[in-house]
XYZ file of C-alpha atoms in Angstrom:
348
model
C -32.039 124.606 -106.162
C -30.757 123.160 -109.444
C -27.555 124.240 -111.143
C -25.498 127.007 -109.588
C -21.933 127.216 -110.809
C -21.128 130.235 -108.652
C -21.938 128.773 -105.216
C -19.720 126.540 -103.104
C -22.820 124.844 -101.729
C -23.821 121.453 -103.040
C -26.640 121.726 -105.589
C -29.873 119.841 -104.935
C -32.534 118.189 -107.038
C -35.702 119.087 -105.143
C -38.083 119.122 -108.120
C -37.770 116.247 -110.567
C -39.671 115.727 -113.807
C -40.082 112.196 -115.166
C -40.920 111.616 -118.832
C -42.351 108.103 -119.090
C -44.111 106.072 -116.390
C -43.177 102.539 -117.344
C -41.502 100.081 -114.985
C -38.315 102.117 -114.538
C -39.790 105.611 -114.757
C -42.823 104.751 -112.659
C -40.722 103.105 -109.961
C -38.363 106.102 -109.942
C -41.210 108.622 -109.668
C -42.785 106.686 -106.814
C -39.461 106.300 -105.003
C -38.668 110.009 -105.219
C -42.170 111.045 -104.120
C -42.047 108.562 -101.264
C -38.784 110.165 -100.079
C -40.106 113.719 -100.129
C -39.062 115.077 -103.505
C -41.572 116.907 -105.666
C -42.209 114.803 -108.768
C -43.927 115.904 -111.964
C -44.592 113.221 -114.561
C -45.800 112.750 -118.118
C -46.655 109.534 -119.932
C -47.491 109.021 -123.598
C -50.807 107.557 -122.444
C -52.666 108.869 -119.376
C -53.653 105.398 -118.147
C -51.282 105.439 -115.103
C -52.232 108.948 -113.965
C -54.894 108.013 -111.419
C -52.553 105.606 -109.624
C -49.611 107.984 -109.956
C -51.516 110.896 -108.450
C -52.548 108.676 -105.554
C -48.818 108.106 -104.975
C -48.194 111.857 -104.712
C -46.988 112.394 -108.286
C -48.158 115.451 -110.221
C -49.172 114.463 -113.764
C -49.254 116.720 -116.839
C -50.870 116.342 -120.243
C -47.930 117.241 -122.495
C -44.219 116.499 -122.252
C -43.455 120.189 -122.798
C -45.292 120.941 -119.533
C -42.442 119.138 -117.761
C -39.916 121.606 -119.177
C -42.116 124.630 -118.509
C -42.211 123.693 -114.812
C -38.416 124.354 -114.773
C -37.553 121.307 -112.641
C -34.077 120.834 -111.245
C -33.800 117.576 -113.217
C -35.785 116.181 -116.132
C -35.381 112.401 -116.455
C -36.052 110.783 -119.832
C -37.612 107.362 -119.170
C -39.031 106.786 -122.660
C -37.973 104.018 -125.070
C -34.976 105.030 -127.157
C -37.051 104.920 -130.354
C -39.268 107.676 -128.902
C -36.318 109.807 -127.790
C -35.841 111.951 -130.938
C -39.496 113.036 -130.917
C -39.490 113.784 -127.167
C -36.217 115.717 -127.386
C -37.470 117.714 -130.378
C -40.476 118.824 -128.321
C -38.378 119.650 -125.259
C -35.558 121.514 -127.002
C -37.399 124.816 -127.644
C -38.745 125.092 -124.091
C -36.170 123.446 -121.812
C -34.689 126.027 -119.436
C -30.915 126.092 -118.962
C -31.439 125.809 -115.193
C -32.752 122.266 -115.700
C -30.404 119.273 -115.896
C -31.396 116.714 -118.515
C -30.715 113.059 -117.728
C -32.126 109.638 -118.591
C -32.281 105.991 -117.499
C -31.295 104.277 -120.754
C -29.198 101.133 -120.739
C -27.073 102.440 -123.640
C -25.418 105.804 -123.266
C -23.637 106.448 -126.570
C -26.801 106.421 -128.652
C -28.705 108.577 -126.152
C -25.819 111.067 -126.197
C -26.029 111.199 -129.987
C -29.765 111.899 -129.841
C -29.267 114.615 -127.214
C -26.535 116.235 -129.324
C -28.783 116.141 -132.395
C -31.413 118.038 -130.398
C -28.837 120.653 -129.343
C -29.145 119.775 -125.646
C -25.792 118.186 -124.837
C -24.705 121.156 -122.678
C -27.616 120.363 -120.323
C -27.175 116.589 -120.312
C -25.684 114.091 -117.853
C -26.189 110.402 -118.653
C -27.523 107.938 -116.077
C -28.388 104.252 -115.963
C -29.857 102.576 -112.858
C -28.857 98.931 -112.498
C -32.396 98.010 -111.531
C -35.228 96.209 -113.251
C -36.966 92.910 -113.763
C -38.717 90.985 -116.518
C -41.992 92.923 -116.165
C -43.084 96.208 -117.737
C -45.533 99.092 -117.338
C -46.598 101.301 -114.441
C -48.692 98.475 -112.965
C -45.423 96.601 -112.346
C -43.658 99.627 -110.837
C -42.401 99.431 -107.278
C -40.316 101.937 -105.273
C -38.358 99.029 -103.775
C -36.962 98.293 -107.250
C -34.322 100.884 -106.331
C -33.357 99.400 -102.970
C -29.538 99.611 -102.709
C -29.220 100.001 -106.473
C -26.088 101.184 -108.243
C -26.401 103.839 -110.938
C -23.848 104.615 -113.607
C -23.628 108.365 -114.181
C -21.905 109.166 -117.462
C -20.066 112.117 -118.929
C -18.264 113.285 -122.038
C -15.770 116.085 -122.645
C -18.578 118.690 -122.569
C -20.312 117.575 -119.380
C -20.733 120.204 -116.672
C -19.430 119.172 -113.254
C -22.107 121.299 -111.569
C -24.832 119.452 -113.496
C -23.286 116.105 -112.636
C -23.528 117.065 -108.943
C -27.267 117.741 -109.339
C -27.807 114.241 -110.763
C -25.707 112.733 -107.967
C -27.927 114.488 -105.417
C -31.062 113.118 -107.076
C -29.663 109.576 -106.950
C -27.762 109.468 -103.663
C -29.978 111.708 -101.528
C -33.282 111.607 -103.425
C -33.432 107.917 -104.322
C -31.053 106.703 -101.597
C -28.785 104.815 -103.986
C -25.088 104.819 -104.909
C -23.242 105.779 -108.069
C -20.141 105.343 -110.140
C -19.271 108.012 -112.711
C -17.695 106.915 -115.996
C -17.522 107.940 -119.641
C -20.151 106.757 -122.128
C -17.942 104.241 -123.964
C -16.765 102.573 -120.751
C -20.393 102.263 -119.655
C -21.616 100.740 -122.908
C -18.813 98.185 -123.022
C -19.486 97.126 -119.420
C -23.278 97.053 -119.896
C -22.864 94.814 -122.927
C -20.849 92.369 -120.797
C -23.077 92.215 -117.724
C -26.515 92.782 -119.264
C -26.984 92.921 -123.022
C -24.880 89.906 -124.034
C -26.265 87.757 -121.159
C -29.803 88.499 -122.404
C -28.816 86.945 -125.739
C -27.205 83.925 -124.056
C -30.203 83.451 -121.752
C -32.569 83.601 -124.714
C -30.377 81.143 -126.635
C -30.749 78.688 -123.746
C -34.536 79.149 -123.745
C -34.567 78.674 -127.523
C -32.552 75.474 -127.129
C -35.140 74.058 -124.731
C -38.065 75.206 -126.854
C -36.728 73.488 -129.972
C -35.600 70.170 -128.468
C -37.987 67.221 -128.979
C -37.601 66.205 -125.327
C -38.457 69.702 -124.052
C -41.206 68.521 -121.690
C -38.868 66.078 -119.962
C -36.106 68.680 -119.742
C -38.493 71.299 -118.364
C -39.783 68.828 -115.750
C -36.201 68.318 -114.551
C -35.296 72.025 -114.582
C -34.485 73.527 -111.190
C -32.493 76.434 -109.776
C -29.667 76.456 -112.315
C -32.063 76.662 -115.262
C -34.299 79.188 -113.495
C -31.420 81.544 -112.723
C -29.829 81.300 -116.162
C -33.055 81.900 -118.097
C -34.848 84.481 -115.928
C -34.083 87.392 -118.234
C -35.265 85.360 -121.233
C -38.772 85.955 -119.818
C -38.464 89.683 -120.583
C -40.632 91.137 -123.347
C -38.659 90.037 -126.444
C -39.208 93.346 -128.251
C -37.743 95.202 -125.278
C -34.731 92.884 -125.196
C -34.237 93.085 -128.958
C -34.246 96.893 -128.870
C -31.744 96.970 -126.006
C -29.363 94.582 -127.780
C -29.609 96.406 -131.103
C -28.837 99.723 -129.394
C -25.476 98.303 -128.240
C -24.986 96.051 -131.252
C -21.235 96.433 -131.862
C -20.249 95.731 -128.250
C -22.680 92.802 -127.962
C -21.494 91.246 -131.233
C -17.852 91.418 -130.138
C -18.648 89.739 -126.821
C -20.722 87.027 -128.488
C -17.765 86.200 -130.726
C -15.546 85.935 -127.630
C -18.128 83.766 -125.876
C -18.501 81.567 -128.947
C -14.728 81.037 -129.037
C -14.722 80.038 -125.338
C -17.549 77.549 -125.795
C -16.071 76.105 -128.984
C -12.728 75.604 -127.206
C -14.470 73.814 -124.348
C -16.373 71.559 -126.764
C -13.104 70.621 -128.468
C -11.429 69.810 -125.139
C -14.338 67.631 -124.016
C -14.351 65.744 -127.303
C -10.597 65.114 -127.037
C -10.764 63.656 -123.536
C -6.988 63.098 -123.151
C -5.095 64.066 -119.996
C -3.805 67.366 -121.401
C -7.293 68.369 -122.514
C -8.788 67.487 -119.132
C -6.157 69.656 -117.430
C -7.261 72.550 -119.625
C -10.879 71.865 -118.672
C -9.861 72.289 -115.035
C -8.121 75.546 -115.943
C -11.329 76.783 -117.618
C -13.274 76.432 -114.385
C -10.443 77.925 -112.288
C -10.192 81.260 -114.115
C -13.251 82.717 -112.368
C -11.880 82.013 -108.864
C -11.582 85.739 -107.931
C -15.219 86.268 -108.878
C -16.399 83.262 -106.843
C -14.387 84.443 -103.840
C -15.854 87.936 -104.157
C -19.402 86.528 -104.262
C -18.639 84.316 -101.256
C -17.515 87.388 -99.282
C -20.670 89.189 -100.363
C -22.918 86.299 -99.277
C -21.062 86.135 -95.989
C -22.023 89.723 -95.237
C -18.509 91.131 -95.368
C -18.463 94.758 -94.262
C -17.848 97.335 -96.968
C -14.891 99.601 -96.310
C -15.791 103.295 -96.345
C -13.318 105.721 -97.859
C -13.214 109.453 -98.563
C -12.736 110.145 -102.255
C -11.365 113.437 -103.564
C -12.959 114.239 -106.886
C -11.818 117.789 -107.558
C -14.064 120.236 -109.325
C -11.551 121.576 -111.838
C -11.953 120.713 -115.509
C -8.500 119.137 -115.684
C -9.059 116.344 -113.172
C -12.590 115.412 -112.134
C -13.320 113.017 -115.006
C -10.086 111.071 -114.478
C -10.584 110.981 -110.708
C -14.141 109.660 -110.978
C -13.165 107.001 -113.503
C -10.218 105.933 -111.325
C -12.552 105.672 -108.328
C -14.916 103.413 -110.280
C -12.033 101.180 -111.373
C -11.017 100.763 -107.721
C -14.485 99.377 -106.980
C -15.653 102.457 -105.047
C -19.340 103.342 -105.062
C -20.129 106.927 -104.118
C -22.799 107.107 -101.411
C -22.780 110.777 -100.403
C -21.116 114.046 -101.404
C -19.726 115.858 -98.354
C -18.861 118.972 -100.383
C -18.265 119.808 -104.035
C -14.905 118.019 -104.177
C -15.172 115.144 -101.668
C -17.414 112.101 -101.366
C -17.928 109.175 -99.040
C -17.656 105.912 -100.957
C -17.797 102.215 -100.140
C -15.578 99.638 -101.768
C -18.171 97.251 -103.195
C -16.860 95.497 -106.286
C -13.137 94.974 -105.927
C -12.095 91.599 -107.355
C -8.636 90.587 -106.138
């Protein structure tokens, strides 16, 4: 069905092309095929094709074949370093009826690459908050997307009709939920909850690796160490690339984190009553987050609300961003201007 700016009906993403069958792209292709969408895929090496075809995925030999199939959505699941070459090949053959999107963890740089290829009018950014420390199609799993949140991103040129096609792919095709925000807001938030923590986790693993008593420390390590260093097990080249792609935001956060840790070290070294009171304050600041996580563990019901988005150019971006800030995750579009959302992440 694809993009139709003239119809009042909700657009659909029935045919989806996936460029790149690694962990994220392979899991996405399998999930969509499993849920009845037609999936066409390309990978820079054909090694996964036999398994992919067995999962109901159509595989093609060249990335341009994806565009020539005129899918409703073409999802870029390649590494960012490969993006300029892939976009250069797609640009001459990509039909305007196809929505271009991606799964990259950094949106600003992808947007720049898409603009350089002359494809920004077709593009809607996307980032699934799903993954693990493994890589490759062999590690792919449709359940990777179970109850996952996606960030869908826009700029001042983004088409609302195209955004609706991507929402259909995610909410109806994958069965997930979304928030819609601008690129800069996404990249700042992703640096806080993903990119910077990868650096901190790796720093902890480095600390253990370089201490003379590492074997004793590792023998004593339990759940706290396991949870705080899990992402340090990720392929270091993959982590390095991700961090470098969001370098300015990550650097700023690391400076903030360094200041927090240095302040704590100073308080602990002082040891007087005033310093100890400030230590208590340090651990109290995160109370709203702990209470939120306690409600989540307790199985608190999520409140469902109807969100008016509005399809006019003057309001829909602001309304979607305001919805995200209220902690609302869009689950389903009821028509072109209204959605059912659940309040999932409100910290009070």
